[in-house]
mmCIF file of C-alpha atoms in Angstrom:
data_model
loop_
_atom_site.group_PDB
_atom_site.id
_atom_site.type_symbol
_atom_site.label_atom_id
_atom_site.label_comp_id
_atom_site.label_asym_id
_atom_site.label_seq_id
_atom_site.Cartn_x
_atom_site.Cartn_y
_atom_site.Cartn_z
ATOM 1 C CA UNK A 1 12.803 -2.625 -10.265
ATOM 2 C CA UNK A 2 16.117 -3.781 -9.018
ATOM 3 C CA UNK A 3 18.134 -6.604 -8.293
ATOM 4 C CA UNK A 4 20.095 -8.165 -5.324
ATOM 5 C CA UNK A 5 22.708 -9.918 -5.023
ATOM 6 C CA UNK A 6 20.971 -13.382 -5.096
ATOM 7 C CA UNK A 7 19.388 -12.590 -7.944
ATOM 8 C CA UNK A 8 15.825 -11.733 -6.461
ATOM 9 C CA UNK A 9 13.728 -9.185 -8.383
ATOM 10 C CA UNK A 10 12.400 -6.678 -5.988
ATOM 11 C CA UNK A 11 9.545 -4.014 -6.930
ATOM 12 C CA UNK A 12 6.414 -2.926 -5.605
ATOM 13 C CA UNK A 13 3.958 -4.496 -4.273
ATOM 14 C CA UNK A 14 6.295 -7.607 -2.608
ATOM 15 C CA UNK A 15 5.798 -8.649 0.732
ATOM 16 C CA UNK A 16 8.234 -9.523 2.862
ATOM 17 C CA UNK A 17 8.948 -11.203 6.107
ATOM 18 C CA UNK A 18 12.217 -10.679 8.364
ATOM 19 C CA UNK A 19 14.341 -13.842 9.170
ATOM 20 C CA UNK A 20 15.222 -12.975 12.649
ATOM 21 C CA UNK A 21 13.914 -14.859 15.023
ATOM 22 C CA UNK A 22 13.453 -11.555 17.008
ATOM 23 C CA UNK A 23 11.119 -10.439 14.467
ATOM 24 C CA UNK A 24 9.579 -13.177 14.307
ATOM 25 C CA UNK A 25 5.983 -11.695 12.855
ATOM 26 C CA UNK A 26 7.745 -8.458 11.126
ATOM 27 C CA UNK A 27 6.743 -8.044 7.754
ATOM 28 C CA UNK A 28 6.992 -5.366 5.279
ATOM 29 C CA UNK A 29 5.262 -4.334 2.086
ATOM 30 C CA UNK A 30 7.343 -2.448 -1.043
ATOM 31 C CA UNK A 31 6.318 0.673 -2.081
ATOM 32 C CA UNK A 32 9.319 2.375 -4.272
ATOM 33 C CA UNK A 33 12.511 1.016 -5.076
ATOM 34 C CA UNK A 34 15.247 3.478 -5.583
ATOM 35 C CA UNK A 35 19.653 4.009 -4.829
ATOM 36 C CA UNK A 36 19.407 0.014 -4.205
ATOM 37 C CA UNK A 37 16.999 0.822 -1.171
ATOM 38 C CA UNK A 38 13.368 -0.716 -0.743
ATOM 39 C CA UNK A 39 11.340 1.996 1.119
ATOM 40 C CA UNK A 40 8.426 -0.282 2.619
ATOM 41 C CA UNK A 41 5.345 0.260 4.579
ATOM 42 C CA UNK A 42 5.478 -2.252 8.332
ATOM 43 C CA UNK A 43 2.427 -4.582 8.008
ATOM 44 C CA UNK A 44 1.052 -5.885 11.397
ATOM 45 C CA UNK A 45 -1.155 -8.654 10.874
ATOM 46 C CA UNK A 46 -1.438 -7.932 7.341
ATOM 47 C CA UNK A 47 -2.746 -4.509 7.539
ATOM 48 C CA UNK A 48 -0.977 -1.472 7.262
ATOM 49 C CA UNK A 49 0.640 0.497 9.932
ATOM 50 C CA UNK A 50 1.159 4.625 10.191
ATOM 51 C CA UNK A 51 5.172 2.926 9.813
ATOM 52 C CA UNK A 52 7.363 2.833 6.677
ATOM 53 C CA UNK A 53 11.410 1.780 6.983
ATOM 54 C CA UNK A 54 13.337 1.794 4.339
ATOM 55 C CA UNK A 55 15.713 -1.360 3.591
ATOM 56 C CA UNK A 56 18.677 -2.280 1.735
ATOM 57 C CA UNK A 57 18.253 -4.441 -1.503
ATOM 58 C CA UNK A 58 21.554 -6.487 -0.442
ATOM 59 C CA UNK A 59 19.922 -8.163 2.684
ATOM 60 C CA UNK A 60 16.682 -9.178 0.870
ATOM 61 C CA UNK A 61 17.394 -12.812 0.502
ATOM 62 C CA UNK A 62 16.583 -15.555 3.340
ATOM 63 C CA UNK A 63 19.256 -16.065 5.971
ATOM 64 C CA UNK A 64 20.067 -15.358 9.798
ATOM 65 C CA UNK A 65 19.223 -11.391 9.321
ATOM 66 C CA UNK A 66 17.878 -11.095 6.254
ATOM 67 C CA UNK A 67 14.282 -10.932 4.453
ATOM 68 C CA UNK A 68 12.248 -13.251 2.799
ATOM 69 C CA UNK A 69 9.721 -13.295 -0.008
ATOM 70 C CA UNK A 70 6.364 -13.914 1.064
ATOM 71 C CA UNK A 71 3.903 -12.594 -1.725
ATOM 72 C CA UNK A 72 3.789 -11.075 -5.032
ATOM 73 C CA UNK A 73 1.336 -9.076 -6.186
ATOM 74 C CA UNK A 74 0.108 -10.267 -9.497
ATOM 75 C CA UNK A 75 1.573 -8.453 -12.931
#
């Protein structure tokens, strides 16, 4: 697990959804956490893609260019 700056826990299993309004249906699923980097598999209408990215914890909070949480999958 890890922590951002905004004090959002992020682990496996999150989904999340980009804030720019370029991206507008860009969402991402968590699979390892690791060196403050969320490597994530692309979701395109909530299925997964043959796509991963990997993403820095920092921007994970909701503004102009960043990420935010959508769904948690139950502990």
């Amino acid at each position: 697990m890890s922590i951002e700056q905004h004090g959002i826990h992020v682990y496996p299993g999150q989904v999340w959804k980009d804030c720019d309004p370029r991206m507008d249906r860009r969402r991402v699923r968590v699979t390892r956490v690791e060196d403050g980097k969320a490597y994530c598999d692309v979701l395109a209408g909530g299925t997964r893609t043959r796509r991963t990215t990997k993403l820095r914890i920092r921007r994970m909070h909701p503004s102009g260019t960043g990420w935010r949480l959508i769904e948690e999958e139950a502990k």
